[in-house]
mmCIF file of C-alpha atoms in Angstrom:
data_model
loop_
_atom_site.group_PDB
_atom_site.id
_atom_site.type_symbol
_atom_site.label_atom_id
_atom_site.label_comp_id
_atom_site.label_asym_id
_atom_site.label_seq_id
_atom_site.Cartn_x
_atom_site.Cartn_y
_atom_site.Cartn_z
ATOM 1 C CA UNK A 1 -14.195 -20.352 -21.811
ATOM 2 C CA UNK A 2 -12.501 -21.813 -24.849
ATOM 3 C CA UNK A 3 -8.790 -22.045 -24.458
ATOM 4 C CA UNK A 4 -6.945 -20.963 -28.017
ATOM 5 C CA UNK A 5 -4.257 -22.966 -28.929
ATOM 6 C CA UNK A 6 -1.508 -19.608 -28.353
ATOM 7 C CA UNK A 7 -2.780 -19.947 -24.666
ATOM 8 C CA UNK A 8 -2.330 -23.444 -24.471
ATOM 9 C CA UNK A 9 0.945 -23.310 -25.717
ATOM 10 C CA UNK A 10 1.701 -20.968 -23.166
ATOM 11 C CA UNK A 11 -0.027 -22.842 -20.256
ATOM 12 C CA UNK A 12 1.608 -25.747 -21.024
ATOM 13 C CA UNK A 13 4.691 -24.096 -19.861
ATOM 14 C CA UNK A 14 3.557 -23.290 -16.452
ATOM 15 C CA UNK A 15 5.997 -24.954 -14.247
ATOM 16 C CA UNK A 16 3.738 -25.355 -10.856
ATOM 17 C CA UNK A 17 6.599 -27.036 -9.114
ATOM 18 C CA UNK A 18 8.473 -23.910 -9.129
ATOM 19 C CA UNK A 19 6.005 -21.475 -8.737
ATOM 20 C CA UNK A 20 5.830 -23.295 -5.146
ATOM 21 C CA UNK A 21 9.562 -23.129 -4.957
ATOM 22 C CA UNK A 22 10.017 -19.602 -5.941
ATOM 23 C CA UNK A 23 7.399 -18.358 -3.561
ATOM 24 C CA UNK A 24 9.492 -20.185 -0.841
ATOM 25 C CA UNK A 25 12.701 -18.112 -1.893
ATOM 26 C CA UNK A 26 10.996 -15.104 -1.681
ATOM 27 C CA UNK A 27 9.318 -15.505 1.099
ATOM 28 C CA UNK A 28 12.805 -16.866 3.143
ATOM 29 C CA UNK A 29 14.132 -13.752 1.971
ATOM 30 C CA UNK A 30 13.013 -10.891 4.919
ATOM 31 C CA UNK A 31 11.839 -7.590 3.394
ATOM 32 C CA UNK A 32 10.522 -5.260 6.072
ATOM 33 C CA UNK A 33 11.597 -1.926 5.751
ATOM 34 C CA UNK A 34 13.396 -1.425 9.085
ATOM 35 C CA UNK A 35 14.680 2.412 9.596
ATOM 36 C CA UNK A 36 16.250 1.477 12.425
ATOM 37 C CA UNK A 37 18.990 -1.015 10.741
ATOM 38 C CA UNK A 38 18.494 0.275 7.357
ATOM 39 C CA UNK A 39 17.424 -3.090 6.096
ATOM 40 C CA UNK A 40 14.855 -3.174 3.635
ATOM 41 C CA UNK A 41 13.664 -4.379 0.250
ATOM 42 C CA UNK A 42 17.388 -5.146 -1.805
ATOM 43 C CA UNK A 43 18.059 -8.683 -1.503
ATOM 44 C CA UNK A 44 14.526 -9.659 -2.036
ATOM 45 C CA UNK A 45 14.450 -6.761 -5.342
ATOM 46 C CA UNK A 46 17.648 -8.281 -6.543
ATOM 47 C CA UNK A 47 16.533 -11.966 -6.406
ATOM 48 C CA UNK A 48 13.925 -10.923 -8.840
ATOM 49 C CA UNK A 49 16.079 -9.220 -11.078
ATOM 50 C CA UNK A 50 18.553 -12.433 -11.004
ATOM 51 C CA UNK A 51 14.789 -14.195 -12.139
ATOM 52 C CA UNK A 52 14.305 -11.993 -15.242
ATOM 53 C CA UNK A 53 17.749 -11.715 -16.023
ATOM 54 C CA UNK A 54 17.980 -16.047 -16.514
ATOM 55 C CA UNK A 55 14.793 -15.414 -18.429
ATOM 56 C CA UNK A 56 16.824 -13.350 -20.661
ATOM 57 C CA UNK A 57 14.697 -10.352 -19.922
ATOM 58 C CA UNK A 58 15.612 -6.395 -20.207
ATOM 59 C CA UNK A 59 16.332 -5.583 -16.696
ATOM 60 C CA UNK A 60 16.706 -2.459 -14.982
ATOM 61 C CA UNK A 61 17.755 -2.092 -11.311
ATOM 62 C CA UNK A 62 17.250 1.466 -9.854
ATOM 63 C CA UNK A 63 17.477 2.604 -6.457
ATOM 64 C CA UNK A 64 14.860 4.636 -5.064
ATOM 65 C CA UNK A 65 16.675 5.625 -1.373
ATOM 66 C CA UNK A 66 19.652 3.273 -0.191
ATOM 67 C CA UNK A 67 18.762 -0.435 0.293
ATOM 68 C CA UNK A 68 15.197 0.458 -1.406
ATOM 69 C CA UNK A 69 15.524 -0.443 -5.226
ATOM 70 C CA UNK A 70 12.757 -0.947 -7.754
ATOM 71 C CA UNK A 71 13.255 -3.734 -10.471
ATOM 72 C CA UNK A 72 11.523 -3.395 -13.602
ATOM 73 C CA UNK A 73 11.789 -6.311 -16.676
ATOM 74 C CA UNK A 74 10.915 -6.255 -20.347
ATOM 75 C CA UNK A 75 10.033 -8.761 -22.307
ATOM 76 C CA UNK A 76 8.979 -7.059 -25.978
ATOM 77 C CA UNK A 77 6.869 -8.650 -28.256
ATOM 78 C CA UNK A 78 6.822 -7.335 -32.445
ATOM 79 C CA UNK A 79 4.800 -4.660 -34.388
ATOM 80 C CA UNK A 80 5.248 -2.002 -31.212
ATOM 81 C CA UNK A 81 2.324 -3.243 -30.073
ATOM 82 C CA UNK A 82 0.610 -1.778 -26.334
ATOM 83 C CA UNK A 83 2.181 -2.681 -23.045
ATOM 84 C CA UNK A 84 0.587 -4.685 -20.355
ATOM 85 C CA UNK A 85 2.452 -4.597 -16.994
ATOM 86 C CA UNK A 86 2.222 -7.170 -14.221
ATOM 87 C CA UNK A 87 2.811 -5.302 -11.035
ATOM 88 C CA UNK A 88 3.918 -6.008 -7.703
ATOM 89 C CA UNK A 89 5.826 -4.724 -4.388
ATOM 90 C CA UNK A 90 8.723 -6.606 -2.657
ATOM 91 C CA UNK A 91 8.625 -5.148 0.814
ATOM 92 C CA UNK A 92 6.221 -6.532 3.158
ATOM 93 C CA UNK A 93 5.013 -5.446 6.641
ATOM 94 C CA UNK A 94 6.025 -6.300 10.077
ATOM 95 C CA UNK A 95 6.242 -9.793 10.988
ATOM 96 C CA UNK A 96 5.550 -8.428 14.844
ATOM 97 C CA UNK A 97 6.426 -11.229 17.938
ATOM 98 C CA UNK A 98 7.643 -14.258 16.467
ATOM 99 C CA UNK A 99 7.063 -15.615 19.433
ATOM 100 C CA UNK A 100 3.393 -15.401 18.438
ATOM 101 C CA UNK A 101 3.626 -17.313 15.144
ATOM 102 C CA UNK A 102 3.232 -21.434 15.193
ATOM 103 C CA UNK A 103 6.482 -21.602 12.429
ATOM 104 C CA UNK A 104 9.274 -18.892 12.272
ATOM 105 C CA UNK A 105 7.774 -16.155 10.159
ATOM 106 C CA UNK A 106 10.168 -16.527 7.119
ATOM 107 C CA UNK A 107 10.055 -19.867 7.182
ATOM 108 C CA UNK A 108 7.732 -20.577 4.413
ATOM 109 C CA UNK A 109 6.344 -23.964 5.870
ATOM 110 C CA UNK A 110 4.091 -25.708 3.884
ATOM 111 C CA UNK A 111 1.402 -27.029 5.497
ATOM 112 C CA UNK A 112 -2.169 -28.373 4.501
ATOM 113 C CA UNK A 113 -1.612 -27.393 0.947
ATOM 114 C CA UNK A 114 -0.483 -23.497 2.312
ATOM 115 C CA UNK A 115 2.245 -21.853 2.399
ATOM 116 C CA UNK A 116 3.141 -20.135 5.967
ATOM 117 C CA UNK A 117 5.278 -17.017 6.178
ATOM 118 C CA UNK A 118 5.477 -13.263 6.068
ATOM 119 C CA UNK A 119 4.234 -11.735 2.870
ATOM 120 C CA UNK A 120 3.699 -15.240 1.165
ATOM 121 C CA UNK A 121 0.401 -13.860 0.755
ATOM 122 C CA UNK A 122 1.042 -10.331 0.179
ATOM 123 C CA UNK A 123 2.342 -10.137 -2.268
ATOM 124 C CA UNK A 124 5.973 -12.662 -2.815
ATOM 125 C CA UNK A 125 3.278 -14.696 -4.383
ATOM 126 C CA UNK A 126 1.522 -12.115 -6.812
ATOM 127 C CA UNK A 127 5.116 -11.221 -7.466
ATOM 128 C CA UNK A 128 6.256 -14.990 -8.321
ATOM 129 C CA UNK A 129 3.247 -15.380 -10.347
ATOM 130 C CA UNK A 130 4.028 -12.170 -12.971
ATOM 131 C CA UNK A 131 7.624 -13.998 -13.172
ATOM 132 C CA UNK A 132 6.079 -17.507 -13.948
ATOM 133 C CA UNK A 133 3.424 -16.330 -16.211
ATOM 134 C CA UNK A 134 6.610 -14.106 -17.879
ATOM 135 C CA UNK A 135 8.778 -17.295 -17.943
ATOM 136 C CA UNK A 136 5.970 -19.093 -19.958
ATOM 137 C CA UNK A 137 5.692 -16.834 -22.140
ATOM 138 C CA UNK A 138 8.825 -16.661 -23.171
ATOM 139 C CA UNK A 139 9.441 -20.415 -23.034
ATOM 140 C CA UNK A 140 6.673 -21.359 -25.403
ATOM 141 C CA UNK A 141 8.036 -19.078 -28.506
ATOM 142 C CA UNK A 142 5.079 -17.068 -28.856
ATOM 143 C CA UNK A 143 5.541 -13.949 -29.819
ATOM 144 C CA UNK A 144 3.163 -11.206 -28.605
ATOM 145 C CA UNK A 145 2.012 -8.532 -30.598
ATOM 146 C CA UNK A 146 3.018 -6.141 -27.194
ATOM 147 C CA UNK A 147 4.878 -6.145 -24.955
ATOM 148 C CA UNK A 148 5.438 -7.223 -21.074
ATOM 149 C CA UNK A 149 6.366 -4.965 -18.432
ATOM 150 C CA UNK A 150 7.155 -6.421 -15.005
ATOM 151 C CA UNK A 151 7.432 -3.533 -12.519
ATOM 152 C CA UNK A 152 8.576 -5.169 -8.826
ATOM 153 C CA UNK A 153 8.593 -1.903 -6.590
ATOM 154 C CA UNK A 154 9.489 -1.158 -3.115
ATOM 155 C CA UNK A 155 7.697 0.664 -0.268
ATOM 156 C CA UNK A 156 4.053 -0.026 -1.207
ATOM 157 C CA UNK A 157 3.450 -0.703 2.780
ATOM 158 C CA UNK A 158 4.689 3.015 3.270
ATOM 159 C CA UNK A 159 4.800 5.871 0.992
ATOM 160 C CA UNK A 160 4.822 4.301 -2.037
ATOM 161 C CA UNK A 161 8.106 6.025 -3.239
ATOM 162 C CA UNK A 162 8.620 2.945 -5.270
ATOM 163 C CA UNK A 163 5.473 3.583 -7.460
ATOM 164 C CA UNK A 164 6.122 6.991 -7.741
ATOM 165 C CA UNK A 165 9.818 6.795 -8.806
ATOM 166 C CA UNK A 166 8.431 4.576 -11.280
ATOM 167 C CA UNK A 167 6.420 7.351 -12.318
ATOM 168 C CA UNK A 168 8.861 9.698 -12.226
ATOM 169 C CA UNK A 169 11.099 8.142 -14.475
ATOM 170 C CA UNK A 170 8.477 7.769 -17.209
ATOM 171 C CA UNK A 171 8.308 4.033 -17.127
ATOM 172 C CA UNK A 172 3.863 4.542 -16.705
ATOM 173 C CA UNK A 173 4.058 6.638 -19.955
ATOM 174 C CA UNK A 174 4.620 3.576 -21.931
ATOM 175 C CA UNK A 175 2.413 1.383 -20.037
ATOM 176 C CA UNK A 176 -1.535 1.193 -21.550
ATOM 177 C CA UNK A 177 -2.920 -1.754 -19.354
ATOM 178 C CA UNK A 178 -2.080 -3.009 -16.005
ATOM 179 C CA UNK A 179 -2.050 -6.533 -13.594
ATOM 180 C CA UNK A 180 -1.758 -5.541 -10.302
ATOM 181 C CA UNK A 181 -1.260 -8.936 -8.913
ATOM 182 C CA UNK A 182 -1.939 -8.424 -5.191
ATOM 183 C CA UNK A 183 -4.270 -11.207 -3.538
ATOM 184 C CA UNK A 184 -8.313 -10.527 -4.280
ATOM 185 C CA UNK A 185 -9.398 -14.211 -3.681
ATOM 186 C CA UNK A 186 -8.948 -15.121 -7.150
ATOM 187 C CA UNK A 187 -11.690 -12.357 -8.159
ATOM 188 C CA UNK A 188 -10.976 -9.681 -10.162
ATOM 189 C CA UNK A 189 -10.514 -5.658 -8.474
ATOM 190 C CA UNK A 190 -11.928 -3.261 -10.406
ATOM 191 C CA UNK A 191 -11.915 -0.033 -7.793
ATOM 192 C CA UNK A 192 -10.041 0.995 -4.872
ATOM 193 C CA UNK A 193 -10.599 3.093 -2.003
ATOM 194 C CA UNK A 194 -8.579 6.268 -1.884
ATOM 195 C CA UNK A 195 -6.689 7.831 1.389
ATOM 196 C CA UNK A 196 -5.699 10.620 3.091
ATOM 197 C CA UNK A 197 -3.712 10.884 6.128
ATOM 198 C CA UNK A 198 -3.950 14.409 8.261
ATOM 199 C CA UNK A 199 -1.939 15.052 11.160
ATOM 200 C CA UNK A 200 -3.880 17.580 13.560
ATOM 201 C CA UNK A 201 -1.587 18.824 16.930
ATOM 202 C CA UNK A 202 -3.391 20.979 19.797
ATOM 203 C CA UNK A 203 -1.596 22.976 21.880
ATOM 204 C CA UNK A 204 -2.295 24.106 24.751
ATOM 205 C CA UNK A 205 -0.163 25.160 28.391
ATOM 206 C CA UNK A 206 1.723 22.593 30.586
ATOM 207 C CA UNK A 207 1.065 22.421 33.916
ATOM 208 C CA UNK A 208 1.520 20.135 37.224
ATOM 209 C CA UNK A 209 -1.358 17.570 37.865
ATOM 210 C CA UNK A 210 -1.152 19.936 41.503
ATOM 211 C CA UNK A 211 -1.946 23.124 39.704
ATOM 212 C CA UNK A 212 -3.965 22.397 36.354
ATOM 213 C CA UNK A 213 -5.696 25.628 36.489
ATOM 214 C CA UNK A 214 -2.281 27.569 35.933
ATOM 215 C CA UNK A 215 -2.059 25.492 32.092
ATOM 216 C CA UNK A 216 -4.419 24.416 29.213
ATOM 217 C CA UNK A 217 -5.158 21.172 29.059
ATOM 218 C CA UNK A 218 -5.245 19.818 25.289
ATOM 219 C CA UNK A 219 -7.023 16.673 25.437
ATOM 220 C CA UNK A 220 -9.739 18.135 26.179
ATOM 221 C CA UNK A 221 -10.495 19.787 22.522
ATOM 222 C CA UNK A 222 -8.771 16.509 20.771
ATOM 223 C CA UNK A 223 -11.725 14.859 22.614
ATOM 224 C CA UNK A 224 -13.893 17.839 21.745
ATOM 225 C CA UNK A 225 -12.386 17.519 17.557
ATOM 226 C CA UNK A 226 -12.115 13.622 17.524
ATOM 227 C CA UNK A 227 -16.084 13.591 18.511
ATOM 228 C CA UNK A 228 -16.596 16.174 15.307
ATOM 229 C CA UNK A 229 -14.781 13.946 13.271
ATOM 230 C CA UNK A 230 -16.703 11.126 14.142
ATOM 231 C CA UNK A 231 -19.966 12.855 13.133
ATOM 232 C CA UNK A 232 -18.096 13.749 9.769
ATOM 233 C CA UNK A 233 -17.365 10.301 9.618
ATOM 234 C CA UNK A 234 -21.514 9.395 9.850
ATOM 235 C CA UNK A 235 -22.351 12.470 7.518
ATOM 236 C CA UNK A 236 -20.484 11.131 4.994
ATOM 237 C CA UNK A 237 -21.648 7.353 5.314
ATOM 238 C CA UNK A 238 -24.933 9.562 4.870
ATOM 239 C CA UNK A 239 -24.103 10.993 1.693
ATOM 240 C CA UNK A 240 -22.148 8.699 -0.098
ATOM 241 C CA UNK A 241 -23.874 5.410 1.190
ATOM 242 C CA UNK A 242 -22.449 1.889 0.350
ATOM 243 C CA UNK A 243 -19.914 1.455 -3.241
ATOM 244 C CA UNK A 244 -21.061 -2.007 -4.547
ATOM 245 C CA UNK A 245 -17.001 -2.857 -4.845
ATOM 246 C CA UNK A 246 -15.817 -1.072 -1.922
ATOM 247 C CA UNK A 247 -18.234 -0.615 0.842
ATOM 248 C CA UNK A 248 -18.404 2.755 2.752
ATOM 249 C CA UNK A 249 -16.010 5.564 3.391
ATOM 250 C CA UNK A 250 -14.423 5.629 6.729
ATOM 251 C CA UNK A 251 -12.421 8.427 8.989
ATOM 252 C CA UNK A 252 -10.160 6.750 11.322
ATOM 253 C CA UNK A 253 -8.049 8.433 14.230
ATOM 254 C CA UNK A 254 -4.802 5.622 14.117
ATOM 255 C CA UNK A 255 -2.155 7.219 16.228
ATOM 256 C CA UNK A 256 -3.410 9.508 19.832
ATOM 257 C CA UNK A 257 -0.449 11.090 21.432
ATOM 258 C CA UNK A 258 -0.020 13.248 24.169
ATOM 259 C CA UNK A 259 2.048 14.498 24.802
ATOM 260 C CA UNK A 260 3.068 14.506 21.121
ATOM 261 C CA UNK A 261 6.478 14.349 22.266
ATOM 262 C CA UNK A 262 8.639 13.060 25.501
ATOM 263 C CA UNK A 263 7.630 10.876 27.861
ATOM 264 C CA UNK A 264 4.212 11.213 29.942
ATOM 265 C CA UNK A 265 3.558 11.082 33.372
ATOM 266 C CA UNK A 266 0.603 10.727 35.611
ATOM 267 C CA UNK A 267 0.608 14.394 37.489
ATOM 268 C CA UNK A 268 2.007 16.308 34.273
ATOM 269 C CA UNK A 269 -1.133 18.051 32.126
ATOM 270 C CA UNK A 270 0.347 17.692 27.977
ATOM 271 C CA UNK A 271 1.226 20.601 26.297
ATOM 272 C CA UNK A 272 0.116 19.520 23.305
ATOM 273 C CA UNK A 273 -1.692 16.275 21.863
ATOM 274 C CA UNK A 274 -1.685 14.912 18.240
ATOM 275 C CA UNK A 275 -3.535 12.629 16.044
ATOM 276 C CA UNK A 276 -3.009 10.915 12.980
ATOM 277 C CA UNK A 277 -6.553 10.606 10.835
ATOM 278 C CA UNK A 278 -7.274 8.172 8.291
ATOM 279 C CA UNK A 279 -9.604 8.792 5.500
ATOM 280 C CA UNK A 280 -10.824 5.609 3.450
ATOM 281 C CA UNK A 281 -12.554 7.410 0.161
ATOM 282 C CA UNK A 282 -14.603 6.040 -2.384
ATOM 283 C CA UNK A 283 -15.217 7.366 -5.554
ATOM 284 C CA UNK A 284 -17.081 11.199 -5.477
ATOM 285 C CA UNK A 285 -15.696 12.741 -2.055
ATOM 286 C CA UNK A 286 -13.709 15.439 -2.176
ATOM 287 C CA UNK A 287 -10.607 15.155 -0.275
ATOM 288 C CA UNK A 288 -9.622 18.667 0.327
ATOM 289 C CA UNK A 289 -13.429 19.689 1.522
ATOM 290 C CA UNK A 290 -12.309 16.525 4.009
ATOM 291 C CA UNK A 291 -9.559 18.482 4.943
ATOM 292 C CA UNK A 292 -11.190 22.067 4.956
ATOM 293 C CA UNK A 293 -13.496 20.485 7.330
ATOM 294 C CA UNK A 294 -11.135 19.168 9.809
ATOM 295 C CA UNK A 295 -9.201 22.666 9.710
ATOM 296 C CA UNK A 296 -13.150 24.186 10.490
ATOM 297 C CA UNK A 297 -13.433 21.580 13.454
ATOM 298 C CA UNK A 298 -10.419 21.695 15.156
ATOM 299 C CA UNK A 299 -10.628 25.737 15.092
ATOM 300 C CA UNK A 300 -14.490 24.638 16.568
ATOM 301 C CA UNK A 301 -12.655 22.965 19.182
ATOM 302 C CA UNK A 302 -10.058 25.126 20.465
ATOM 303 C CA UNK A 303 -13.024 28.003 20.739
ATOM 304 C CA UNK A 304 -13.447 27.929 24.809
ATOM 305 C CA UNK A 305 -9.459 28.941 25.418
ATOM 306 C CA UNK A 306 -7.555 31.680 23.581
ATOM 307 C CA UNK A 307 -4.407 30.233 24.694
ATOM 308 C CA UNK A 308 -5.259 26.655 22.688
ATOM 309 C CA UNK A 309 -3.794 26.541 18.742
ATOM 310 C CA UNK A 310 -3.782 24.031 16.395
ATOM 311 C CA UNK A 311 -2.235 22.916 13.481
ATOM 312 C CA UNK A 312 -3.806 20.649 10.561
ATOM 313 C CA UNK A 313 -1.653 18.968 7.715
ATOM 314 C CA UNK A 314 -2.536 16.499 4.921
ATOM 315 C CA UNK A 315 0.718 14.426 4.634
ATOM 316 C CA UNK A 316 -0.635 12.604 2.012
ATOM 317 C CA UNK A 317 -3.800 12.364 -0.066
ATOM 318 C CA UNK A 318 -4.216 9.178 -2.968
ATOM 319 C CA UNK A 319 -7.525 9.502 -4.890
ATOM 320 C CA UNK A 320 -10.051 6.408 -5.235
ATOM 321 C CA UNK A 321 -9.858 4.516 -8.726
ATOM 322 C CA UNK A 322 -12.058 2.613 -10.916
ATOM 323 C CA UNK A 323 -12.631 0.702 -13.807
ATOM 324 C CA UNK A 324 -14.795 0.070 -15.888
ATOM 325 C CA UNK A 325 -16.530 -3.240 -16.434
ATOM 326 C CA UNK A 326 -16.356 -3.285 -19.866
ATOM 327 C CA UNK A 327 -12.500 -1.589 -20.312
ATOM 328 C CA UNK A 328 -10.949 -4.904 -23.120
ATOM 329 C CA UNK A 329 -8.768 -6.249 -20.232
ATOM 330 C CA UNK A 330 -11.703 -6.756 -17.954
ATOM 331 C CA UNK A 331 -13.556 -7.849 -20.225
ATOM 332 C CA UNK A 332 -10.737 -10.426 -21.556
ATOM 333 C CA UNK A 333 -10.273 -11.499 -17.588
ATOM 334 C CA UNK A 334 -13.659 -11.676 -16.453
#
C-alpha cells in the first residue's frame, strides 16, 4: 500500500517510546470495578483526560455512577466534515490470586519484547494507541477534513453503562464511523456475537435430607430444564451452522445455585435453585424466541409436581453486529 505524504507526515510523529511508556501508566494504574470498596475506573479515566487535555483536546469528564466516569476528547478538523471515533474502555477485569501471577499484576514488566500486567492487553493498550495516533495527528499540523472523537468508557466488563450513557447523552448521534480498538491480533473485526443473559429460579418445598418426601426437591427439574437447554443449544448449531467471522452460537449455564440463597448443607433439600444462561448469538437468531423457549422448557420441567414454579427473566439482551466488507472504512483499513 502506497503511503501519501499526509500519512507520512502523520506517522512520522508516532512517538513509539511513549506509546510503551503510556501503556505502562495505564496499566500501573488498577481499574477493576470492585463493589465491595467502591473502587473502580476514575483514576485510570482521569489519567486519560489529563492525556487529551496536554494535547490541547476538547475534553469532557462525566460520571456515569460514583467513581465510574466516561472521558470523551475532540479533536475537530475544518469544513464539518464526518466523525470517526476511536473507542475504548478503562476498566478491566479481575486480576484473581496474585499469588498465581510470575510479576505483580499491575506491574507492567516488560519482558521478551511484552508487556506483563492486568488489562495491558485488554484494552490500556487499544486505549493508549487512540491517544498516540490522536497526539500525531495533532502534532504534524494536518488538518482533517473531520473530525476525531475519542470515547474512553467505563464498565465494558459489566453492563456497559459506560457505552450506553454515551448514548444517552447523544454523543453516537454525531459519530458516522467507528475504531473500536480492542485487541483482534492485528486483523480487522468486522462482526460480533450478540448476548443474552436469562436468569431462570425453580422453586420447589424445603425439606430435611431425613424426610425428603415431605418437600420438592428443585434440582431435579433444573437438571430436567438445563438438559432442554442443551438440546436448544444443538438445535440451533443445527440451524444456524458455522458464521465465517464468528463461529457458532452457543447457550451456556455460567452460575448453578442452590439454594439460590443462604448457605447449603448436606441433609437440607433447596427450596429453590437458579441459573444464570448465556446466549452467544450470531447474526439471524431471534433472541426473544430464545427466551420464549426457555419460558416453554422450564414450564416442561416443572410438569411432574404442582407444587414446583418457576420464574424466567432476560436481564439483558445485546444483538449481534456486522459490517460490511466493502463499508469505505473497511475498505480504507483492509
Amino acid at each position: 500500500m502506497t503511503i501519501s505524504t499526509i500519512e507520512r507526515q502523520i506517522l512520522d510523529h508516532i512517538d513509539d517510546a511513549q506509546l510503551i511508556q503510556w501503556v505502562q501508566e495505564l496499566t500501573r494504574i488498577p481499574s477493576v470495578w470492585r463493589p465491595q470498596t467502591g473502587a473502580g475506573e476514575e483514576a485510570a479515566a482521569r489519567w486519560v483526560a489529563a492525556r487529551c487535555r496536554e494535547m490541547g483536546l476538547e475534553t469532557h469528564f462525566e460520571e456515569v455512577q460514583p467513581g465510574r466516569p466516561n472521558v470523551i476528547a475532540l479533536h475537530h478538523g475544518r469544513n464539518n466534515g464526518p466523525t470517526l471515533m476511536f473507542e475504548g474502555h478503562t476498566d478491566v477485569v479481575t486480576e484473581g490470586d496474585p499469588a498465581q501471577w510470575t510479576d505483580p499484576p499491575f506491574a507492567a514488566v516488560i519482558r521478551n519484547g511484552r508487556i506483563y500486567g492486568r488489562g495491558a492487553n485488554d484494552m490500556k493498550a487499544g486505549l493508549v494507541c487512540a491517544l498516540i495516533a490522536t497526539k500525531a495527528i495533532v502534532e504534524s499540523n494536518v488538518r482533517l477534513n473531520g473530525n476525531i472523537l475519542i470515547g474512553a468508557v467505563c464498565d465494558e466488563e459489566g453492563q456497559m453503562i459506560g457505552i450506553k450513557d454515551f448514548v444517552r447523552r447523544g454523543w453516537a448521534d454525531s459519530v458516522d464511523a467507528a475504531i473500536i480498538c480492542e485487541p483482534e491480533e492485528n486483523h480487522l473485526c468486522i462482526a460480533q456475537k450478540g448476548v443474552m443473559w436469562m436468569r431462570v429460579r425453580i422453586e420447589g418445598v424445603m425439606a430435611h435430607g431425613a424426610m425428603p418426601l415431605t418437600g420438592v426437591n428443585s434440582a431435579y427439574p433444573m437438571a430436567r430444564l438445563l438438559t432442554l437447554v442443551h438440546s436448544l443449544e444443538e438445535r440451533e448449531i443445527a440451524r444456524f451452522g458455522c458464521h465465517e467471522f464468528l463461529g457458532q452460537p452457543s447457550i451456556t449455564p455460567t452460575i448453578l445455585r442452590s439454594p439460590h440463597v443462604g448457605e447449603p448443607q448436606n441433609n437440607v433439600m433447596p427450596s429453590a435453585t437458579e441459573t444464570i444462561l448465556d446466549f452467544r448469538l450470531i447474526p439471524g437468531q431471534d433472541a426473544a424466541w430464545l427466551a420464549q423457549q426457555v419460558q416453554i422448557m422450564a414450564a416442561a420441567a416443572c410438569a411432574a409436581d404442582e407444587r414446583l414454579c418457576f420464574q424466567a427473566e432476560v436481564l439483558e439482551v445485546r444483538h449481534p453486529t456486522h459490517t460490511g466488507r466493502t463499508e469505505p472504512l473497511v475498505m480504507e483499513l483492509a
